[in-house]
Coordinates of C-alpha atoms in Angstrom, one line a residue:
Chain A
M1 CA 157.3 122.4 52.1
K2 CA 153.7 121.9 53.2
K3 CA 151.5 120.9 50.3
F4 CA 147.9 122.1 49.7
V5 CA 146.3 120.3 46.8
I6 CA 143.2 121.6 45.0
V7 CA 141.6 119.0 42.9
G8 CA 139.5 120.6 40.1
L9 CA 140.5 124.0 38.7
G10 CA 137.1 125.2 37.7
L11 CA 135.4 128.5 38.8
I12 CA 135.6 127.7 42.5
G13 CA 138.8 125.6 42.5
G14 CA 140.6 128.2 40.3
S15 CA 139.4 131.0 42.5
M16 CA 140.5 129.1 45.6
A17 CA 144.0 128.6 44.1
L18 CA 144.3 132.3 43.4
A19 CA 142.9 133.3 46.8
L20 CA 145.2 130.9 48.7
K21 CA 148.4 132.1 47.0
G22 CA 151.0 132.6 49.9
F23 CA 148.8 131.1 52.6
E24 CA 151.0 130.0 55.5
G25 CA 153.8 128.9 53.3
F26 CA 151.8 126.1 51.6
Q27 CA 152.8 125.1 48.1
I28 CA 149.5 125.3 46.2
V29 CA 149.2 122.3 43.8
G30 CA 146.3 122.5 41.2
V31 CA 145.0 119.3 39.7
D32 CA 142.8 119.0 36.6
V33 CA 142.2 116.6 33.8
S34 CA 141.6 119.2 31.1
Q35 CA 144.6 120.3 29.1
P36 CA 143.2 123.7 28.2
T37 CA 142.4 124.3 31.9
L38 CA 146.0 123.2 32.9
R39 CA 147.5 125.5 30.2
F40 CA 145.4 128.4 31.3
A41 CA 146.2 127.8 35.0
R42 CA 149.9 127.6 34.2
E43 CA 149.9 130.8 32.2
H44 CA 147.9 132.7 34.7
G45 CA 149.5 131.5 37.9
V46 CA 146.5 129.6 39.1
G47 CA 148.4 127.4 41.7
D48 CA 152.1 127.3 42.3
V49 CA 152.3 124.0 40.3
V50 CA 149.6 122.3 38.2
T51 CA 149.4 118.7 37.2
E52 CA 147.1 116.1 35.7
D53 CA 148.4 113.4 38.0
A54 CA 146.0 113.4 40.9
G55 CA 147.5 110.3 42.6
Q56 CA 151.0 111.8 42.7
A57 CA 149.6 115.2 43.9
V58 CA 147.6 113.6 46.7
E59 CA 150.5 111.6 48.1
G60 CA 152.3 113.6 50.8
A61 CA 149.7 116.3 50.7
D62 CA 148.8 118.0 54.0
V63 CA 145.5 119.3 52.8
V64 CA 143.4 118.2 49.8
M65 CA 140.5 120.3 48.8
L66 CA 138.1 118.7 46.4
C67 CA 136.6 121.3 44.0
L68 CA 134.8 119.0 41.7
H69 CA 131.1 118.6 40.9
P70 CA 129.3 116.7 43.7
Q71 CA 129.4 113.4 41.9
G72 CA 133.0 113.9 41.1
I73 CA 133.8 114.4 44.8
L74 CA 132.0 111.2 45.7
D75 CA 133.9 109.3 43.0
F76 CA 137.3 110.9 44.0
L77 CA 136.9 109.9 47.6
E78 CA 136.1 106.3 46.6
G79 CA 138.9 106.2 44.0
Y80 CA 141.7 107.8 46.1
K81 CA 140.8 106.9 49.6
D82 CA 144.0 104.9 50.1
R83 CA 146.3 107.5 48.7
F84 CA 146.1 110.2 51.4
K85 CA 148.8 110.3 54.0
P86 CA 148.0 109.8 57.7
G87 CA 147.1 113.1 59.3
C88 CA 145.9 114.6 56.0
L89 CA 143.0 117.0 56.0
V90 CA 140.5 116.3 53.2
T91 CA 137.9 118.9 52.5
D92 CA 135.6 120.1 49.7
V93 CA 133.6 123.1 48.5
C94 CA 130.4 121.7 47.3
G95 CA 126.8 122.8 47.9
I96 CA 125.5 119.6 49.4
K97 CA 127.0 118.0 52.5
S98 CA 125.1 114.9 53.7
A99 CA 126.1 112.8 50.6
V100 CA 129.7 114.0 50.8
M101 CA 130.1 113.4 54.6
E102 CA 128.6 110.0 54.2
K103 CA 130.9 109.0 51.4
A104 CA 133.9 110.4 53.4
G105 CA 133.3 107.6 55.8
C106 CA 135.3 105.5 53.4
L107 CA 138.5 107.3 54.3
P108 CA 140.9 105.3 56.5
Q109 CA 141.3 106.2 60.1
G110 CA 143.8 109.0 60.6
V111 CA 142.6 110.9 57.5
D112 CA 140.4 113.8 58.6
F113 CA 137.5 115.2 56.6
I114 CA 135.8 118.6 57.2
G115 CA 133.0 119.4 54.8
C116 CA 133.3 123.0 53.5
H117 CA 130.9 125.2 51.5
P118 CA 132.0 128.7 50.6
M119 CA 128.8 130.6 49.8
A120 CA 130.2 132.3 46.7
G121 CA 130.0 131.9 43.0
T122 CA 128.9 133.5 39.8
E123 CA 126.7 132.2 36.9
F124 CA 129.8 131.4 34.9
S125 CA 132.0 128.4 35.0
G126 CA 135.6 127.5 34.2
V127 CA 139.1 128.6 35.3
E128 CA 139.0 131.6 32.9
H129 CA 136.3 133.1 35.1
A130 CA 138.1 132.5 38.4
F131 CA 139.2 135.4 40.4
A132 CA 141.0 135.8 43.8
E133 CA 138.3 138.0 45.3
M134 CA 135.5 135.4 44.8
F135 CA 135.1 134.7 48.5
R136 CA 135.3 138.3 49.7
D137 CA 132.6 138.9 52.3
S138 CA 130.9 135.5 51.8
H139 CA 129.9 133.0 54.4
L140 CA 132.1 129.9 54.7
I141 CA 130.1 126.9 56.1
L142 CA 131.9 124.0 57.8
T143 CA 130.5 120.6 58.6
P144 CA 133.2 118.8 60.6
R145 CA 133.1 115.2 61.8
E146 CA 132.8 114.6 65.5
S147 CA 136.4 113.3 65.3
S148 CA 137.8 116.3 63.3
T149 CA 140.8 117.7 65.0
A150 CA 140.9 121.2 66.6
E151 CA 144.1 121.9 64.6
H152 CA 142.2 121.2 61.3
M153 CA 139.2 123.3 62.3
A154 CA 141.6 126.1 63.3
L155 CA 143.3 125.8 59.9
M156 CA 140.0 126.1 58.0
E157 CA 139.2 129.2 60.0
R158 CA 142.5 130.8 59.2
L159 CA 141.9 129.8 55.6
A160 CA 138.5 131.5 55.6
D161 CA 140.1 134.6 57.0
Y162 CA 142.9 134.6 54.5
I163 CA 140.5 134.4 51.5
G164 CA 138.4 137.2 52.8
C165 CA 135.3 135.4 54.1
R166 CA 132.9 137.4 56.2
D167 CA 132.4 134.6 58.7
V168 CA 132.6 130.9 59.4
V169 CA 129.4 129.1 60.2
K170 CA 129.7 125.6 61.8
T171 CA 126.8 123.3 61.4
T172 CA 125.7 119.7 60.6
A173 CA 125.4 118.2 57.1
A174 CA 121.6 117.7 57.6
Q175 CA 121.0 121.3 58.7
H176 CA 123.2 122.6 55.9
D177 CA 121.3 120.7 53.3
A178 CA 117.9 121.7 54.6
I179 CA 118.8 125.4 54.6
L180 CA 120.7 125.4 51.3
A181 CA 117.7 123.8 49.6
Y182 CA 116.0 127.0 50.6
T183 CA 118.6 129.7 50.2
S184 CA 120.3 128.4 47.1
Q185 CA 118.9 125.4 45.2
M186 CA 115.3 126.8 45.3
M187 CA 116.5 130.2 44.0
H188 CA 117.9 128.3 41.0
V189 CA 114.6 126.4 40.5
I190 CA 112.8 129.7 40.6
A191 CA 115.1 131.3 38.1
V192 CA 114.8 128.6 35.5
S193 CA 111.0 128.3 36.1
V194 CA 110.6 132.0 35.4
C195 CA 112.6 131.6 32.2
D196 CA 110.2 128.9 31.1
D197 CA 107.5 131.5 30.7
E198 CA 106.2 132.0 27.2
N199 CA 106.7 135.7 27.5
L200 CA 110.5 135.5 28.0
F201 CA 111.5 136.5 24.6
T202 CA 108.9 139.2 24.2
C203 CA 109.8 140.9 27.4
K204 CA 113.1 142.4 26.2
G205 CA 113.1 146.1 26.8
Y206 CA 110.8 145.6 29.8
E207 CA 113.2 144.1 32.4
G208 CA 114.1 146.0 35.5
S209 CA 116.5 145.1 38.3
S210 CA 114.0 142.8 40.0
F211 CA 113.8 140.6 36.9
R212 CA 117.6 140.6 36.4
G213 CA 118.1 139.8 40.1
C214 CA 115.7 136.9 40.1
T215 CA 116.7 135.3 36.8
R216 CA 120.5 136.0 36.8
V217 CA 121.4 132.4 37.9
A218 CA 119.1 130.7 35.4
A219 CA 122.1 130.5 32.9
L220 CA 123.4 127.7 35.2
D221 CA 125.9 124.9 34.8
V222 CA 123.5 122.1 33.9
G223 CA 125.6 119.2 35.1
L224 CA 126.4 120.8 38.4
W225 CA 122.9 121.7 39.3
T226 CA 121.4 118.4 38.1
Q227 CA 123.6 116.8 40.8
L228 CA 122.9 119.4 43.5
F229 CA 119.1 119.1 43.0
S230 CA 119.2 115.3 42.8
L231 CA 121.5 114.8 45.8
N232 CA 119.3 117.1 47.9
A233 CA 115.9 116.1 46.4
P234 CA 114.0 115.4 49.7
A235 CA 114.9 118.8 51.3
L236 CA 114.4 120.6 48.0
T237 CA 110.9 119.3 47.3
V238 CA 109.8 120.2 50.8
C239 CA 110.9 123.8 50.1
L240 CA 109.3 123.9 46.7
D241 CA 106.0 122.7 48.2
A242 CA 106.1 125.5 50.7
L243 CA 106.9 128.1 48.1
I244 CA 104.0 126.9 45.8
D245 CA 101.7 127.2 48.8
H246 CA 102.8 130.7 49.5
L247 CA 102.5 131.7 45.9
Q248 CA 99.0 130.2 45.8
E249 CA 98.1 132.3 48.9
Y250 CA 99.2 135.5 47.1
R251 CA 97.5 134.5 43.9
A252 CA 94.2 134.0 45.9
A253 CA 94.6 137.4 47.7
I254 CA 95.3 139.2 44.4
A255 CA 92.4 137.4 42.5
A256 CA 90.0 138.2 45.4
G257 CA 90.4 141.9 44.8
D258 CA 90.4 142.7 48.5
R259 CA 93.0 145.4 48.7
E260 CA 92.9 145.6 52.5
K261 CA 93.6 141.9 52.9
L262 CA 96.4 142.0 50.3
A263 CA 98.0 145.0 52.0
A264 CA 97.9 143.2 55.3
K265 CA 99.6 140.1 53.8
L266 CA 102.2 142.2 52.0
A267 CA 103.0 144.1 55.2
V268 CA 103.8 140.8 57.0
S269 CA 106.1 139.5 54.3
A270 CA 107.9 142.8 53.8
D271 CA 108.4 143.1 57.5
R272 CA 109.9 139.7 57.7
K273 CA 112.4 140.6 55.0
R274 CA 113.3 143.8 56.8
K275 CA 113.8 141.9 60.0
M276 CA 116.2 139.6 58.2
D277 CA 118.2 142.7 57.7
L278 CA 120.8 140.9 55.6
P279 CA 124.0 142.8 55.9
G280 CA 126.9 142.7 53.5
P281 CA 127.5 143.7 49.9
D282 CA 125.5 142.6 47.0
L283 CA 127.5 140.1 45.0
L284 CA 125.4 140.4 41.9
G285 CA 127.7 142.4 39.7
Chain B
M1 CA 109.7 180.4 31.2
K2 CA 108.5 177.0 30.3
K3 CA 107.1 175.1 33.3
F4 CA 107.6 171.3 34.0
V5 CA 105.6 170.2 37.0
I6 CA 106.4 167.1 38.9
V7 CA 103.5 166.0 41.2
G8 CA 104.8 163.8 44.0
L9 CA 108.4 164.1 45.2
G10 CA 108.9 160.5 46.3
L11 CA 111.7 158.2 45.2
I12 CA 110.8 158.4 41.5
G13 CA 109.4 162.0 41.4
G14 CA 112.4 163.3 43.4
S15 CA 114.9 161.5 41.2
M16 CA 113.1 162.8 38.1
A17 CA 113.3 166.4 39.5
L18 CA 117.0 165.9 40.1
A19 CA 117.7 164.2 36.7
L20 CA 115.7 166.9 34.8
K21 CA 117.6 169.9 36.3
G22 CA 118.5 172.1 33.4
F23 CA 116.4 170.2 30.8
E24 CA 115.7 172.5 27.8
G25 CA 115.3 175.6 30.0
F26 CA 112.3 174.3 31.8
Q27 CA 111.6 175.5 35.3
I28 CA 111.2 172.3 37.4
V29 CA 108.3 172.7 39.8
G30 CA 108.0 170.0 42.5
V31 CA 104.6 169.5 44.2
D32 CA 104.1 167.5 47.4
V33 CA 101.6 167.5 50.3
S34 CA 104.2 166.4 52.9
Q35 CA 106.0 169.2 54.8
P36 CA 109.1 167.1 55.6
T37 CA 109.3 166.1 51.9
L38 CA 109.0 169.8 50.8
R39 CA 111.6 170.9 53.3
F40 CA 114.0 168.1 52.2
A41 CA 113.4 169.0 48.6
R42 CA 114.0 172.7 49.2
E43 CA 117.2 172.0 51.1
H44 CA 118.6 169.6 48.6
G45 CA 117.6 171.3 45.3
V46 CA 115.1 168.7 44.3
G47 CA 113.2 170.9 41.8
D48 CA 113.9 174.6 41.1
V49 CA 110.8 175.5 43.1
V50 CA 108.6 173.4 45.4
T51 CA 105.1 174.0 46.5
E52 CA 102.2 172.2 48.2
D53 CA 99.7 174.1 45.9
A54 CA 99.1 171.6 43.1
G55 CA 96.3 173.7 41.5
Q56 CA 98.5 176.7 41.2
A57 CA 101.5 174.6 39.9
V58 CA 99.4 172.9 37.3
E59 CA 98.0 176.2 35.9
G60 CA 100.1 177.4 33.0
A61 CA 102.3 174.2 33.1
D62 CA 103.6 173.0 29.8
V63 CA 104.3 169.5 31.1
V64 CA 102.8 167.8 34.2
M65 CA 104.3 164.5 35.3
L66 CA 102.4 162.6 37.8
C67 CA 104.7 160.7 40.2
L68 CA 102.1 159.5 42.6
H69 CA 101.0 156.0 43.6
P70 CA 98.7 154.5 40.9
Q71 CA 95.5 155.3 42.8
G72 CA 96.8 158.8 43.4
I73 CA 97.3 159.3 39.7
L74 CA 93.8 158.3 38.9
D75 CA 92.5 160.6 41.7
F76 CA 94.6 163.5 40.5
L77 CA 93.5 163.2 36.9
E78 CA 89.9 163.3 38.1
G79 CA 90.4 166.1 40.5
Y80 CA 92.5 168.4 38.4
K81 CA 91.2 167.6 34.9
D82 CA 90.0 171.1 34.3
R83 CA 93.1 172.9 35.6
F84 CA 95.5 172.0 32.8
K85 CA 96.1 174.6 30.1
P86 CA 95.3 173.7 26.4
G87 CA 98.3 172.1 24.7
C88 CA 99.6 170.8 28.0
L89 CA 101.3 167.4 28.1
V90 CA 100.3 165.2 31.0
T91 CA 102.3 162.1 31.7
D92 CA 103.1 159.8 34.6
V93 CA 105.7 157.3 35.8
C94 CA 103.7 154.4 37.2
G95 CA 103.9 150.7 36.6
I96 CA 100.4 150.0 35.3
K97 CA 99.1 151.7 32.2
S98 CA 95.7 150.4 31.2
A99 CA 93.9 151.9 34.2
V100 CA 95.8 155.2 33.9
M101 CA 95.2 155.6 30.1
E102 CA 91.5 154.8 30.6
K103 CA 91.2 157.4 33.4
A104 CA 93.1 160.0 31.2
G105 CA 90.1 159.9 28.9
C106 CA 88.6 162.4 31.3
L107 CA 91.0 165.1 30.3
P108 CA 89.5 167.8 28.1
Q109 CA 90.2 168.0 24.3
G110 CA 93.5 169.7 23.7
V111 CA 95.2 168.3 26.8
D112 CA 97.5 165.5 25.7
F113 CA 98.4 162.4 27.7
I114 CA 101.3 160.0 27.1
G115 CA 101.7 157.1 29.6
C116 CA 105.2 156.7 30.7
H117 CA 107.0 154.1 32.8
P118 CA 110.7 154.4 33.5
M119 CA 111.9 150.9 34.4
A120 CA 114.0 152.0 37.4
G121 CA 113.7 152.0 41.1
T122 CA 115.1 150.7 44.3
E123 CA 113.6 148.9 47.3
F124 CA 113.6 152.2 49.2
S125 CA 111.0 155.0 49.1
G126 CA 110.9 158.7 49.8
V127 CA 112.7 161.8 48.6
E128 CA 115.7 161.2 50.8
H129 CA 116.6 158.1 48.7
A130 CA 116.1 160.0 45.4
F131 CA 119.2 160.4 43.1
A132 CA 119.7 161.9 39.7
E133 CA 121.3 158.8 38.2
M134 CA 118.2 156.6 39.0
F135 CA 117.3 156.3 35.3
R136 CA 120.8 155.7 33.9
D137 CA 120.7 152.8 31.4
S138 CA 117.1 151.8 32.2
H139 CA 114.3 151.4 29.7
L140 CA 111.7 154.1 29.3
I141 CA 108.3 152.8 28.2
L142 CA 105.8 155.1 26.5
T143 CA 102.2 154.4 25.9
P144 CA 100.9 157.3 23.8
R145 CA 97.3 157.9 22.8
E146 CA 96.5 157.7 19.1
S147 CA 96.0 161.4 19.2
S148 CA 99.2 162.2 21.0
T149 CA 101.2 164.8 19.1
A150 CA 104.5 164.1 17.4
E151 CA 105.9 167.1 19.3
H152 CA 105.0 165.6 22.6
M153 CA 106.5 162.2 21.7
A154 CA 109.7 163.9 20.6
L155 CA 109.8 165.8 23.9
M156 CA 109.5 162.6 25.8
E157 CA 112.3 161.0 23.8
R158 CA 114.6 163.9 24.5
L159 CA 113.7 163.7 28.1
A160 CA 114.6 160.0 28.2
D161 CA 117.9 160.8 26.6
Y162 CA 118.6 163.7 29.0
I163 CA 118.0 161.5 32.1
G164 CA 120.2 158.8 30.8
C165 CA 117.8 156.1 29.7
R166 CA 119.2 153.2 27.6
D167 CA 116.3 153.3 25.2
V168 CA 112.6 154.2 24.6
V169 CA 110.1 151.5 24.0
K170 CA 106.7 152.4 22.6
T171 CA 103.8 150.1 23.2
T172 CA 100.2 149.8 24.1
A173 CA 98.8 149.9 27.6
A174 CA 97.5 146.3 27.3
Q175 CA 100.8 145.0 26.1
H176 CA 102.7 146.9 28.8
D177 CA 100.5 145.5 31.5
A178 CA 100.8 141.9 30.3
I179 CA 104.5 142.0 30.2
L180 CA 105.1 144.0 33.4
A181 CA 102.9 141.5 35.2
Y182 CA 105.7 139.1 34.3
T183 CA 108.9 141.1 34.5
S184 CA 108.1 143.2 37.5
Q185 CA 105.0 142.4 39.5
M186 CA 105.6 138.6 39.5
M187 CA 109.2 139.2 40.7
H188 CA 107.8 141.0 43.7
V189 CA 105.2 138.2 44.4
I190 CA 108.1 135.7 44.3
A191 CA 110.2 137.7 46.6
V192 CA 107.5 138.1 49.3
S193 CA 106.5 134.4 48.9
V194 CA 110.1 133.3 49.4
C195 CA 110.2 135.4 52.6
D196 CA 107.1 133.7 53.9
D197 CA 109.1 130.5 54.3
E198 CA 109.4 129.3 57.9
N199 CA 113.2 128.9 57.4
L200 CA 113.7 132.6 56.7
F201 CA 115.1 133.6 60.1
T202 CA 117.2 130.4 60.5
C203 CA 118.9 130.9 57.2
K204 CA 121.1 133.8 58.3
G205 CA 124.7 133.0 57.5
Y206 CA 123.6 130.8 54.6
E207 CA 122.5 133.3 52.0
G208 CA 124.5 133.7 48.8
S209 CA 124.0 136.1 45.9
S210 CA 121.1 134.2 44.4
F211 CA 119.1 134.5 47.6
R212 CA 119.9 138.2 47.9
G213 CA 119.1 138.8 44.2
C214 CA 115.7 137.1 44.4
T215 CA 114.5 138.5 47.7
R216 CA 116.0 142.1 47.6
V217 CA 112.6 143.6 46.5
A218 CA 110.6 141.9 49.2
A219 CA 111.1 144.9 51.5
L220 CA 108.6 146.7 49.3
D221 CA 106.3 149.7 49.7
V222 CA 103.1 148.0 50.8
G223 CA 100.7 150.7 49.6
L224 CA 102.3 151.0 46.2
W225 CA 102.5 147.3 45.4
T226 CA 99.0 146.6 46.7
Q227 CA 97.7 149.0 44.1
L228 CA 100.0 147.7 41.3
F229 CA 99.0 144.1 42.0
S230 CA 95.3 145.0 42.3
L231 CA 95.1 147.2 39.2
N232 CA 96.8 144.5 37.1
A233 CA 95.2 141.5 38.8
P234 CA 94.0 139.7 35.6
A235 CA 97.4 139.7 33.9
L236 CA 99.2 138.9 37.1
T237 CA 97.2 135.9 38.0
V238 CA 97.8 134.5 34.5
C239 CA 101.5 134.8 35.0
L240 CA 101.4 133.3 38.5
D241 CA 99.5 130.3 37.2
A242 CA 102.1 129.7 34.6
L243 CA 104.9 130.1 37.1
I244 CA 103.3 127.6 39.5
D245 CA 102.9 125.1 36.6
H246 CA 106.6 125.5 35.7
L247 CA 107.6 125.1 39.4
Q248 CA 105.5 122.0 39.6
E249 CA 107.2 120.5 36.5
Y250 CA 110.6 121.0 38.1
R251 CA 109.4 119.6 41.4
A252 CA 108.2 116.5 39.6
A253 CA 111.4 116.1 37.7
I254 CA 113.5 116.5 40.9
A255 CA 111.3 114.1 42.9
A256 CA 111.4 111.5 40.2
G257 CA 115.1 111.1 40.6
D258 CA 115.7 110.8 36.8
R259 CA 118.9 112.8 36.4
E260 CA 118.9 112.6 32.6
K261 CA 115.4 114.0 32.3
L262 CA 116.2 116.8 34.9
A263 CA 119.4 117.7 33.0
A264 CA 117.5 117.9 29.7
K265 CA 114.9 120.2 31.3
L266 CA 117.6 122.4 32.9
A267 CA 119.4 122.6 29.6
V268 CA 116.4 124.0 27.9
S269 CA 115.7 126.6 30.6
A270 CA 119.3 127.7 30.9
D271 CA 119.6 128.0 27.1
R272 CA 116.5 130.2 27.0
K273 CA 118.1 132.5 29.6
R274 CA 121.3 132.7 27.6
K275 CA 119.3 133.5 24.4
M276 CA 117.7 136.3 26.2
D277 CA 121.2 137.7 26.6
L278 CA 120.1 140.7 28.5
P279 CA 122.6 143.4 28.0
G280 CA 123.3 146.3 30.3
P281 CA 124.5 146.9 33.8
D282 CA 123.1 145.3 36.8
L283 CA 121.2 147.9 38.8
L284 CA 121.1 145.9 42.0
G285 CA 123.7 147.8 44.0

């Protein structure tokens, strides 16, 4: 039986195990170090089999998907690089790709690596919040190596289809990290910065949907986001500088009291947003 | 028959007319200057009666709710101040209150005014996007005058209940404007500023729910928000300065590469968000 190992049964790994149930006849093996997580996974059918023995699970595996925090992925690659069988596909799910792809260079010849980032998640963490529909209508980003095989790329595309992704986007690690600094990491920096405002606790009863939409992700997983911000610091600081410039421009236009100028500026920004014309459902429930 | 006049059948006024259908036996009279709007309202039962004659509608009205853009409300109060009958309650729905309450000082003795702001809306505008459930589970903020009658306050509270609001929050115009600069206007400045980023059009395929949540409101009604920002400029610039400071602090922590310090900072912000513990449904659909 073909073996698909998911290392780390947190929110994403757990959801992946649930979503992949029955995929092409693979046996889904879940690995975690936490006993409560393993117990929950066993009781709720998260994976066909679960184990705490990563080494044994990885041996003979056809696919190994690393669903750990970024630093955990780097450490796992280093620690288990000699345990994968030849022809194995190793992949991951994390939100930074340059550091991961670079570290994957330690894998022996014949072990393939394709960076993977499903653009899905919630503000919760842990296997108890996992659900099979997590990836429905989300983008799946792939950052293959030049040497990645066509068979493995095709496998990842069928996987994306099976778990319900809207599309598969293929790019480089550098491009991924530059854009994710903007579309994801910066959104989290904004959310926590807004929550640092002294008015936060007095504003209860005055929040509308725009406030909820912007600050929802502020209740973040501190360990995870510390790593994501740190491992992508150069790209993220560039984005933040641009944002602060744009905010300063709006601040100046508002303070100047020139309504015509402010309206012209707003018309440009609102038009840009409309042109983006983002399709797809809102995943903010 | 008691007469409840809604002046302005846009997104909010139209929704209010739909939500108030059957309220305490009032005849709901909708007023608008746009023929397409009046035709749509007539065909879709937005209001029991609709008319373009604001003067005639206002005469004999028991309640007049001004659902115009902020500047339109100020102009309407000035233009029609002598047309309200004694004992009439005039109210509004707009997102700034100091300028409105001040202008309402022009109403003759015996005409009551209670500032009102239902914390609901979508990124769309116009009567064709109006719906009766708009106010379901939202906050309704009231800024009465000192002289506002208990009967009128009770009427507004029954109205809030009838249209499905979660609660009624009573406050002063100054407090309302300081907090709304933070919870609403600043969210819109953030959204448009994010959309000013040069990466906007290249990020398609890389947006997750945090990006959608933050930027949803960027496709805003330019005229409306120009007025809201301008009429609340002092409070809004204070908020923006605080936000830029908080962003700069995160930028510095990320650039410094000190993961421990960054984690400590994130822990504080995430904890603040969790303490806020905002209840209620997400209205971001």
